[in-house]
Amino acid sequence: MRMTLLRLSRAATAALVAAAALTAAAHSAEAAETADTLGSAAAAQGRYFGTAVAASHLGETDYVATLNREFDSATPENEMKWDATEPTRGTFTFSAADQVVNHAQAQGMDVRGHTLVWHSQLPSWVGGLGAADLRSAMNNHINRVMGHYKGQIHSWDVVNEAFQDGGSGARRSSPFQDKLGDGYIEEAFRTARAADPAAKLCYNDYNTDGVNAKSTAVYNMVKDFKSRGVPIDCVGFQGHFNSNSPVPSDLRANLQRFADLGVDVQITELDIEGSGAAQADSYARVVEACLAVDRCTGITVWGVTDKYSWRSGGTPLLFDGNYAAKPAYDAVLSALGGSGGGGNPGGGTATCTATYTRTADWSSGYNGQVTITAGSEPIGSWAATLTFASPQRVQATWNAAPTWSGNVMTARPSWNGTLAAGASTSFGFTVAKNGSDAAPVVGGCTVS
């Protein structure tokens, strides 16, 4: 009897294991099938993909539709900073930050808190305090702000940008550093842990993405904190890149050395100036670096659309000013293992394709045509991006309304936006070669 029961038990266990495996496989397949947005694709990789959110734009339909569709984490862009939450000493206001938090929670998004102690965007009264008053004010600010959102914030940027640029590795001059000394960062983290023990506590900075004097100074601080039991859970790497400060080749190695200290790492304010294939490649490399580090828990881009970016002239985000997905969006989604999606503020499943042909050619120029074809569902409008080789110049277009970012043209319908399922339309252009015979690179078609 005992052997029979044992055999039955083993058989039952094997059946349960097999059922669990089938269930896991089904969930995995389902996740793969639905990974058609940034948030869903990142979640399939065990990470989040978030954005900075401005309360003032939450009344704009396309802004909200893109935010809700694509992202699963939100960071208040300015609404939680000291000047917004405590403009006069002891008087706190959370209305704008509450708008962001409430919206995020209603959509099932996590929230990153940004930021508690920072030298910038301080109300003038903070700088005028003596050391004892400043210490009291700093700790009170942390307690009141974190207390208001206790249990609602996934990660807090407790201290932001405390180190100097350059090769010194020194602390930045600020009211906190100048009056309270090096110990203020540790004190801020200890106060934050007591204020909300469940929240992840992060240090956040810029120009620390690669291995350099500044990032090494932060590394040494984190290493010291971990050795002495100072509560720190994560380090944020802002990721503001452009042609003068490109994505560093050692980004992955730098993230890994911090992770090896026993902290999570996060890309917290990613934006990359540029356009077309070069911008797309840079974005993909950042995503790939994060995915290669087990403790890189997520990525936040610093805004939804180029038109509201703090660096809007550099068109640094994944969606253009009309909320059309850019080539960088496609590169990020692909790097995350997702497919489809993008550029459809209505949130539907409609798709389109764009194919290019050269219709006429002569020594100094050529005519090109792009055919837009709707997928299996009708579409109400479309957008297609084309990157032209320098020094070519587009002299004329027809059947489309173009906008430009550098040498990237985004074409939208001038009258021919609505297409039935499977139907096609086309637009054309004349290009002056100026010595280059290269064909334009089609970045893809998005429903907008």
mmCIF file of N, CA, C and O in Angstrom, residues 311-398:
data_model
loop_
_atom_site.group_PDB
_atom_site.id
_atom_site.type_symbol
_atom_site.label_atom_id
_atom_site.label_comp_id
_atom_site.label_asym_id
_atom_site.label_seq_id
_atom_site.Cartn_x
_atom_site.Cartn_y
_atom_site.Cartn_z
ATOM 1 N N ARG A 311 14.250 69.390 -24.608
ATOM 2 C CA ARG A 311 15.215 69.579 -25.699
ATOM 3 C C ARG A 311 14.502 69.390 -27.036
ATOM 4 O O ARG A 311 14.994 68.715 -27.932
ATOM 5 N N SER A 312 13.367 70.026 -27.190
ATOM 6 C CA SER A 312 12.511 69.777 -28.352
ATOM 7 C C SER A 312 13.222 70.054 -29.671
ATOM 8 O O SER A 312 12.945 69.388 -30.678
ATOM 9 N N GLY A 313 14.140 71.033 -29.696
ATOM 10 C CA GLY A 313 14.863 71.338 -30.930
ATOM 11 C C GLY A 313 15.716 70.187 -31.407
ATOM 12 O O GLY A 313 16.048 70.106 -32.595
ATOM 13 N N GLY A 314 16.067 69.273 -30.509
ATOM 14 C CA GLY A 314 16.874 68.122 -30.875
ATOM 15 C C GLY A 314 16.071 66.882 -31.183
ATOM 16 O O GLY A 314 16.637 65.807 -31.413
ATOM 17 N N THR A 315 14.731 67.000 -31.195
ATOM 18 C CA THR A 315 13.806 65.889 -31.481
ATOM 19 C C THR A 315 14.275 64.575 -30.850
ATOM 20 O O THR A 315 14.519 63.593 -31.542
ATOM 21 N N PRO A 316 14.364 64.524 -29.504
ATOM 22 C CA PRO A 316 15.069 63.404 -28.866
ATOM 23 C C PRO A 316 14.214 62.214 -28.457
ATOM 24 O O PRO A 316 14.754 61.255 -27.903
ATOM 25 N N LEU A 317 12.898 62.251 -28.699
ATOM 26 C CA LEU A 317 12.032 61.219 -28.134
ATOM 27 C C LEU A 317 11.537 60.224 -29.193
ATOM 28 O O LEU A 317 11.929 60.302 -30.356
ATOM 29 N N LEU A 318 10.696 59.307 -28.791
ATOM 30 C CA LEU A 318 10.271 58.214 -29.656
ATOM 31 C C LEU A 318 9.069 58.557 -30.526
ATOM 32 O O LEU A 318 8.813 57.873 -31.520
ATOM 33 N N PHE A 319 8.342 59.605 -30.140
ATOM 34 C CA PHE A 319 7.184 60.057 -30.917
ATOM 35 C C PHE A 319 7.391 61.506 -31.334
ATOM 36 O O PHE A 319 7.843 62.330 -30.530
ATOM 37 N N ASP A 320 7.062 61.821 -32.578
ATOM 38 C CA ASP A 320 7.253 63.190 -33.050
ATOM 39 C C ASP A 320 6.138 64.089 -32.514
ATOM 40 O O ASP A 320 5.300 63.662 -31.715
ATOM 41 N N GLY A 321 6.132 65.336 -32.961
ATOM 42 C CA GLY A 321 5.175 66.302 -32.438
ATOM 43 C C GLY A 321 3.733 66.000 -32.766
ATOM 44 O O GLY A 321 2.822 66.571 -32.156
ATOM 45 N N ASN A 322 3.504 65.093 -33.713
ATOM 46 C CA ASN A 322 2.147 64.670 -34.069
ATOM 47 C C ASN A 322 1.830 63.270 -33.540
ATOM 48 O O ASN A 322 0.867 62.646 -33.962
ATOM 49 N N TYR A 323 2.674 62.779 -32.629
ATOM 50 C CA TYR A 323 2.502 61.479 -31.988
ATOM 51 C C TYR A 323 2.678 60.306 -32.939
ATOM 52 O O TYR A 323 2.247 59.183 -32.645
ATOM 53 N N ALA A 324 3.329 60.527 -34.068
ATOM 54 C CA ALA A 324 3.682 59.416 -34.950
ATOM 55 C C ALA A 324 4.955 58.766 -34.418
ATOM 56 O O ALA A 324 5.896 59.447 -34.018
ATOM 57 N N ALA A 325 4.966 57.430 -34.415
ATOM 58 C CA ALA A 325 6.155 56.708 -33.970
ATOM 59 C C ALA A 325 7.294 56.926 -34.957
ATOM 60 O O ALA A 325 7.109 56.882 -36.168
ATOM 61 N N LYS A 326 8.485 57.183 -34.411
ATOM 62 C CA LYS A 326 9.664 57.420 -35.224
ATOM 63 C C LYS A 326 10.448 56.118 -35.421
ATOM 64 O O LYS A 326 10.160 55.114 -34.758
ATOM 65 N N PRO A 327 11.435 56.121 -36.310
ATOM 66 C CA PRO A 327 12.276 54.917 -36.437
ATOM 67 C C PRO A 327 12.867 54.468 -35.102
ATOM 68 O O PRO A 327 13.043 53.267 -34.881
ATOM 69 N N ALA A 328 13.155 55.411 -34.213
ATOM 70 C CA ALA A 328 13.682 55.045 -32.898
ATOM 71 C C ALA A 328 12.691 54.197 -32.118
ATOM 72 O O ALA A 328 13.085 53.295 -31.365
ATOM 73 N N TYR A 329 11.403 54.488 -32.270
ATOM 74 C CA TYR A 329 10.379 53.666 -31.608
ATOM 75 C C TYR A 329 10.456 52.225 -32.096
ATOM 76 O O TYR A 329 10.463 51.274 -31.297
ATOM 77 N N ASP A 330 10.499 52.057 -33.405
ATOM 78 C CA ASP A 330 10.556 50.710 -33.961
ATOM 79 C C ASP A 330 11.802 49.974 -33.474
ATOM 80 O O ASP A 330 11.749 48.770 -33.182
ATOM 81 N N ALA A 331 12.924 50.698 -33.387
ATOM 82 C CA ALA A 331 14.172 50.076 -32.934
ATOM 83 C C ALA A 331 14.076 49.639 -31.480
ATOM 84 O O ALA A 331 14.549 48.558 -31.115
ATOM 85 N N VAL A 332 13.454 50.462 -30.639
ATOM 86 C CA VAL A 332 13.290 50.108 -29.230
ATOM 87 C C VAL A 332 12.366 48.903 -29.090
ATOM 88 O O VAL A 332 12.661 47.945 -28.358
ATOM 89 N N LEU A 333 11.238 48.940 -29.784
ATOM 90 C CA LEU A 333 10.286 47.831 -29.695
ATOM 91 C C LEU A 333 10.937 46.537 -30.156
ATOM 92 O O LEU A 333 10.762 45.474 -29.526
ATOM 93 N N SER A 334 11.692 46.611 -31.232
ATOM 94 C CA SER A 334 12.375 45.423 -31.739
ATOM 95 C C SER A 334 13.419 44.920 -30.744
ATOM 96 O O SER A 334 13.526 43.713 -30.498
ATOM 97 N N ALA A 335 14.191 45.832 -30.153
ATOM 98 C CA ALA A 335 15.209 45.432 -29.176
ATOM 99 C C ALA A 335 14.582 44.763 -27.961
ATOM 100 O O ALA A 335 15.188 43.880 -27.338
ATOM 101 N N LEU A 336 13.360 45.166 -27.619
ATOM 102 C CA LEU A 336 12.641 44.563 -26.497
ATOM 103 C C LEU A 336 11.981 43.237 -26.866
ATOM 104 O O LEU A 336 11.394 42.573 -26.004
ATOM 105 N N GLY A 337 12.058 42.870 -28.149
ATOM 106 C CA GLY A 337 11.463 41.617 -28.585
ATOM 107 C C GLY A 337 10.017 41.733 -28.993
ATOM 108 O O GLY A 337 9.352 40.717 -29.220
ATOM 109 N N GLY A 338 9.510 42.967 -29.104
ATOM 110 C CA GLY A 338 8.124 43.178 -29.495
ATOM 111 C C GLY A 338 7.986 43.354 -30.993
ATOM 112 O O GLY A 338 8.968 43.342 -31.738
ATOM 113 N N SER A 339 6.756 43.549 -31.426
ATOM 114 C CA SER A 339 6.516 43.781 -32.852
ATOM 115 C C SER A 339 5.213 44.530 -33.014
ATOM 116 O O SER A 339 4.339 44.473 -32.152
ATOM 117 N N GLY A 340 5.090 45.268 -34.141
ATOM 118 C CA GLY A 340 3.856 45.995 -34.441
ATOM 119 C C GLY A 340 3.716 47.203 -33.561
ATOM 120 O O GLY A 340 4.662 47.712 -32.972
ATOM 121 N N GLY A 341 2.462 47.702 -33.446
ATOM 122 C CA GLY A 341 2.161 48.835 -32.575
ATOM 123 C C GLY A 341 2.695 50.130 -33.120
ATOM 124 O O GLY A 341 3.206 50.244 -34.222
ATOM 125 N N GLY A 342 2.581 51.184 -32.292
ATOM 126 C CA GLY A 342 3.185 52.457 -32.611
ATOM 127 C C GLY A 342 2.318 53.394 -33.401
ATOM 128 O O GLY A 342 1.625 53.014 -34.322
ATOM 129 N N GLY A 343 2.323 54.652 -33.013
ATOM 130 C CA GLY A 343 1.795 55.710 -33.839
ATOM 131 C C GLY A 343 0.300 55.746 -34.001
ATOM 132 O O GLY A 343 -0.198 56.453 -34.862
ATOM 133 N N ASN A 344 -0.450 55.025 -33.217
ATOM 134 C CA ASN A 344 -1.894 55.029 -33.378
ATOM 135 C C ASN A 344 -2.552 55.531 -32.106
ATOM 136 O O ASN A 344 -2.846 54.768 -31.202
ATOM 137 N N PRO A 345 -2.765 56.869 -31.977
ATOM 138 C CA PRO A 345 -3.331 57.396 -30.761
ATOM 139 C C PRO A 345 -4.660 56.778 -30.387
ATOM 140 O O PRO A 345 -5.033 56.773 -29.225
ATOM 141 N N GLY A 346 -5.391 56.258 -31.315
ATOM 142 C CA GLY A 346 -6.658 55.644 -30.997
ATOM 143 C C GLY A 346 -6.524 54.300 -30.318
ATOM 144 O O GLY A 346 -7.472 53.775 -29.768
ATOM 145 N N GLY A 347 -5.325 53.707 -30.343
ATOM 146 C CA GLY A 347 -5.078 52.477 -29.629
ATOM 147 C C GLY A 347 -5.581 51.234 -30.333
ATOM 148 O O GLY A 347 -5.614 50.160 -29.756
ATOM 149 N N GLY A 348 -5.972 51.299 -31.603
ATOM 150 C CA GLY A 348 -6.493 50.149 -32.300
ATOM 151 C C GLY A 348 -5.393 49.276 -32.863
ATOM 152 O O GLY A 348 -4.214 49.466 -32.609
ATOM 153 N N THR A 349 -5.796 48.285 -33.683
ATOM 154 C CA THR A 349 -4.846 47.347 -34.251
ATOM 155 C C THR A 349 -4.602 47.609 -35.723
ATOM 156 O O THR A 349 -3.988 46.786 -36.396
ATOM 157 N N ALA A 350 -5.112 48.705 -36.259
ATOM 158 C CA ALA A 350 -4.912 49.014 -37.673
ATOM 159 C C ALA A 350 -3.435 49.234 -37.960
ATOM 160 O O ALA A 350 -2.698 49.769 -37.142
ATOM 161 N N THR A 351 -3.002 48.795 -39.150
ATOM 162 C CA THR A 351 -1.603 48.934 -39.556
ATOM 163 C C THR A 351 -1.545 49.411 -40.999
ATOM 164 O O THR A 351 -2.542 49.401 -41.728
ATOM 165 N N CYS A 352 -0.343 49.794 -41.414
ATOM 166 C CA CYS A 352 -0.111 50.157 -42.806
ATOM 167 C C CYS A 352 1.334 49.848 -43.161
ATOM 168 O O CYS A 352 2.182 49.691 -42.274
ATOM 169 N N THR A 353 1.616 49.765 -44.446
ATOM 170 C CA THR A 353 2.976 49.567 -44.932
ATOM 171 C C THR A 353 3.316 50.668 -45.923
ATOM 172 O O THR A 353 2.432 51.253 -46.557
ATOM 173 N N ALA A 354 4.603 50.938 -46.059
ATOM 174 C CA ALA A 354 5.086 51.951 -47.000
ATOM 175 C C ALA A 354 6.172 51.332 -47.872
ATOM 176 O O ALA A 354 7.137 50.765 -47.346
ATOM 177 N N THR A 355 6.017 51.416 -49.183
ATOM 178 C CA THR A 355 7.017 50.893 -50.116
ATOM 179 C C THR A 355 7.441 51.990 -51.082
ATOM 180 O O THR A 355 6.611 52.764 -51.558
ATOM 181 N N TYR A 356 8.743 52.038 -51.357
ATOM 182 C CA TYR A 356 9.308 53.109 -52.180
ATOM 183 C C TYR A 356 9.707 52.585 -53.556
ATOM 184 O O TYR A 356 10.237 51.473 -53.692
ATOM 185 N N THR A 357 9.459 53.405 -54.591
ATOM 186 C CA THR A 357 9.979 53.141 -55.932
ATOM 187 C C THR A 357 10.463 54.454 -56.539
ATOM 188 O O THR A 357 9.925 55.528 -56.246
ATOM 189 N N ARG A 358 11.482 54.372 -57.396
ATOM 190 C CA ARG A 358 11.949 55.546 -58.145
ATOM 191 C C ARG A 358 11.216 55.554 -59.473
ATOM 192 O O ARG A 358 11.313 54.587 -60.244
ATOM 193 N N THR A 359 10.517 56.612 -59.751
ATOM 194 C CA THR A 359 9.667 56.656 -60.936
ATOM 195 C C THR A 359 10.287 57.407 -62.107
ATOM 196 O O THR A 359 9.821 57.279 -63.242
ATOM 197 N N ALA A 360 11.305 58.201 -61.855
ATOM 198 C CA ALA A 360 12.004 58.914 -62.932
ATOM 199 C C ALA A 360 13.404 59.246 -62.441
ATOM 200 O O ALA A 360 13.628 59.406 -61.232
ATOM 201 N N ASP A 361 14.348 59.351 -63.375
ATOM 202 C CA ASP A 361 15.738 59.597 -62.979
ATOM 203 C C ASP A 361 16.447 60.406 -64.043
ATOM 204 O O ASP A 361 16.239 60.178 -65.249
ATOM 205 N N TRP A 362 17.236 61.368 -63.649
ATOM 206 C CA TRP A 362 18.077 62.136 -64.558
ATOM 207 C C TRP A 362 19.359 62.501 -63.833
ATOM 208 O O TRP A 362 19.521 62.191 -62.637
ATOM 209 N N SER A 363 20.270 63.141 -64.517
ATOM 210 C CA SER A 363 21.624 63.313 -63.970
ATOM 211 C C SER A 363 21.640 64.090 -62.663
ATOM 212 O O SER A 363 22.427 63.797 -61.761
ATOM 213 N N SER A 364 20.781 65.081 -62.529
ATOM 214 C CA SER A 364 20.833 65.940 -61.339
ATOM 215 C C SER A 364 19.728 65.652 -60.323
ATOM 216 O O SER A 364 19.693 66.285 -59.265
ATOM 217 N N GLY A 365 18.816 64.723 -60.648
ATOM 218 C CA GLY A 365 17.723 64.496 -59.710
ATOM 219 C C GLY A 365 16.921 63.260 -60.029
ATOM 220 O O GLY A 365 17.233 62.498 -60.954
ATOM 221 N N TYR A 366 15.895 63.035 -59.260
ATOM 222 C CA TYR A 366 15.001 61.899 -59.510
ATOM 223 C C TYR A 366 13.648 62.173 -58.866
ATOM 224 O O TYR A 366 13.510 63.035 -57.989
ATOM 225 N N ASN A 367 12.637 61.443 -59.338
ATOM 226 C CA ASN A 367 11.322 61.428 -58.715
ATOM 227 C C ASN A 367 11.146 60.113 -57.959
ATOM 228 O O ASN A 367 11.524 59.046 -58.473
ATOM 229 N N GLY A 368 10.580 60.195 -56.781
ATOM 230 C CA GLY A 368 10.288 58.998 -56.007
ATOM 231 C C GLY A 368 8.819 58.934 -55.665
ATOM 232 O O GLY A 368 8.114 59.949 -55.642
ATOM 233 N N GLN A 369 8.355 57.716 -55.404
ATOM 234 C CA GLN A 369 6.968 57.518 -55.010
ATOM 235 C C GLN A 369 6.915 56.524 -53.862
ATOM 236 O O GLN A 369 7.618 55.514 -53.868
ATOM 237 N N VAL A 370 6.079 56.818 -52.868
ATOM 238 C CA VAL A 370 5.852 55.896 -51.757
ATOM 239 C C VAL A 370 4.386 55.478 -51.792
ATOM 240 O O VAL A 370 3.494 56.330 -51.844
ATOM 241 N N THR A 371 4.160 54.184 -51.780
ATOM 242 C CA THR A 371 2.800 53.640 -51.772
ATOM 243 C C THR A 371 2.444 53.218 -50.349
ATOM 244 O O THR A 371 3.177 52.443 -49.722
ATOM 245 N N ILE A 372 1.353 53.751 -49.858
ATOM 246 C CA ILE A 372 0.843 53.422 -48.525
ATOM 247 C C ILE A 372 -0.306 52.428 -48.691
ATOM 248 O O ILE A 372 -1.255 52.694 -49.434
ATOM 249 N N THR A 373 -0.200 51.296 -48.001
ATOM 250 C CA THR A 373 -1.228 50.256 -48.102
ATOM 251 C C THR A 373 -1.748 49.922 -46.706
ATOM 252 O O THR A 373 -0.955 49.639 -45.795
ATOM 253 N N ALA A 374 -3.066 49.994 -46.541
ATOM 254 C CA ALA A 374 -3.676 49.640 -45.254
ATOM 255 C C ALA A 374 -3.602 48.137 -45.040
ATOM 256 O O ALA A 374 -3.598 47.349 -45.987
ATOM 257 N N GLY A 375 -3.537 47.736 -43.769
ATOM 258 C CA GLY A 375 -3.518 46.320 -43.426
ATOM 259 C C GLY A 375 -4.906 45.715 -43.479
ATOM 260 O O GLY A 375 -5.733 46.086 -44.319
ATOM 261 N N SER A 376 -5.181 44.821 -42.555
ATOM 262 C CA SER A 376 -6.441 44.081 -42.590
ATOM 263 C C SER A 376 -7.617 44.867 -42.032
ATOM 264 O O SER A 376 -8.750 44.381 -42.043
ATOM 265 N N GLU A 377 -7.354 46.098 -41.548
ATOM 266 C CA GLU A 377 -8.417 46.957 -41.042
ATOM 267 C C GLU A 377 -8.323 48.325 -41.713
ATOM 268 O O GLU A 377 -7.238 48.760 -42.110
ATOM 269 N N PRO A 378 -9.429 49.027 -41.866
ATOM 270 C CA PRO A 378 -9.375 50.373 -42.451
ATOM 271 C C PRO A 378 -8.625 51.336 -41.535
ATOM 272 O O PRO A 378 -8.535 51.132 -40.323
ATOM 273 N N ILE A 379 -8.055 52.382 -42.119
ATOM 274 C CA ILE A 379 -7.331 53.387 -41.337
ATOM 275 C C ILE A 379 -7.888 54.767 -41.657
ATOM 276 O O ILE A 379 -8.397 55.018 -42.744
ATOM 277 N N GLY A 380 -7.767 55.667 -40.683
ATOM 278 C CA GLY A 380 -8.263 57.019 -40.858
ATOM 279 C C GLY A 380 -7.190 57.997 -41.268
ATOM 280 O O GLY A 380 -7.476 59.043 -41.843
ATOM 281 N N SER A 381 -5.919 57.674 -40.973
ATOM 282 C CA SER A 381 -4.815 58.523 -41.373
ATOM 283 C C SER A 381 -3.532 57.722 -41.255
ATOM 284 O O SER A 381 -3.518 56.639 -40.664
ATOM 285 N N TRP A 382 -2.439 58.233 -41.818
ATOM 286 C CA TRP A 382 -1.179 57.523 -41.810
ATOM 287 C C TRP A 382 -0.031 58.521 -41.761
ATOM 288 O O TRP A 382 -0.217 59.735 -41.974
ATOM 289 N N ALA A 383 1.146 58.030 -41.450
ATOM 290 C CA ALA A 383 2.369 58.836 -41.510
ATOM 291 C C ALA A 383 3.508 57.916 -41.909
ATOM 292 O O ALA A 383 3.574 56.769 -41.474
ATOM 293 N N ALA A 384 4.409 58.415 -42.755
ATOM 294 C CA ALA A 384 5.574 57.645 -43.191
ATOM 295 C C ALA A 384 6.816 58.529 -43.085
ATOM 296 O O ALA A 384 6.762 59.721 -43.402
ATOM 297 N N THR A 385 7.922 57.940 -42.636
ATOM 298 C CA THR A 385 9.174 58.689 -42.521
ATOM 299 C C THR A 385 10.165 58.214 -43.571
ATOM 300 O O THR A 385 10.268 57.016 -43.853
ATOM 301 N N LEU A 386 10.886 59.169 -44.131
ATOM 302 C CA LEU A 386 11.947 58.863 -45.095
ATOM 303 C C LEU A 386 13.192 59.651 -44.710
ATOM 304 O O LEU A 386 13.107 60.854 -44.427
ATOM 305 N N THR A 387 14.329 58.989 -44.696
ATOM 306 C CA THR A 387 15.604 59.631 -44.405
ATOM 307 C C THR A 387 16.387 59.768 -45.698
ATOM 308 O O THR A 387 16.673 58.768 -46.374
ATOM 309 N N PHE A 388 16.723 61.012 -46.061
ATOM 310 C CA PHE A 388 17.421 61.289 -47.309
ATOM 311 C C PHE A 388 18.918 61.461 -47.051
ATOM 312 O O PHE A 388 19.332 61.995 -46.017
ATOM 313 N N ALA A 389 19.701 60.987 -47.993
ATOM 314 C CA ALA A 389 21.152 61.095 -47.871
ATOM 315 C C ALA A 389 21.583 62.540 -48.079
ATOM 316 O O ALA A 389 21.140 63.196 -49.020
ATOM 317 N N SER A 390 22.434 63.022 -47.208
ATOM 318 C CA SER A 390 23.017 64.357 -47.400
ATOM 319 C C SER A 390 24.033 64.293 -48.538
ATOM 320 O O SER A 390 24.766 63.290 -48.658
ATOM 321 N N PRO A 391 24.088 65.279 -49.428
ATOM 322 C CA PRO A 391 23.433 66.596 -49.396
ATOM 323 C C PRO A 391 22.196 66.695 -50.302
ATOM 324 O O PRO A 391 21.910 67.747 -50.863
ATOM 325 N N GLN A 392 21.466 65.597 -50.477
ATOM 326 C CA GLN A 392 20.254 65.656 -51.288
ATOM 327 C C GLN A 392 19.260 66.650 -50.689
ATOM 328 O O GLN A 392 19.252 66.895 -49.492
ATOM 329 N N ARG A 393 18.405 67.203 -51.576
ATOM 330 C CA ARG A 393 17.372 68.133 -51.128
ATOM 331 C C ARG A 393 16.058 67.820 -51.840
ATOM 332 O O ARG A 393 16.035 67.640 -53.061
ATOM 333 N N VAL A 394 14.976 67.731 -51.090
ATOM 334 C CA VAL A 394 13.656 67.530 -51.678
ATOM 335 C C VAL A 394 13.146 68.875 -52.172
ATOM 336 O O VAL A 394 13.023 69.829 -51.404
ATOM 337 N N GLN A 395 12.852 68.952 -53.466
ATOM 338 C CA GLN A 395 12.437 70.206 -54.078
ATOM 339 C C GLN A 395 10.926 70.370 -54.155
ATOM 340 O O GLN A 395 10.423 71.491 -54.175
ATOM 341 N N ALA A 396 10.192 69.242 -54.189
ATOM 342 C CA ALA A 396 8.732 69.318 -54.286
ATOM 343 C C ALA A 396 8.131 68.011 -53.787
ATOM 344 O O ALA A 396 8.766 66.950 -53.856
ATOM 345 N N THR A 397 6.920 68.090 -53.268
ATOM 346 C CA THR A 397 6.154 66.897 -52.892
ATOM 347 C C THR A 397 4.722 67.048 -53.400
ATOM 348 O O THR A 397 4.260 68.170 -53.625
ATOM 349 N N TRP A 398 4.040 65.944 -53.574
ATOM 350 C CA TRP A 398 2.624 65.995 -53.935
ATOM 351 C C TRP A 398 1.880 64.837 -53.258
ATOM 352 O O TRP A 398 2.456 63.802 -52.932
#
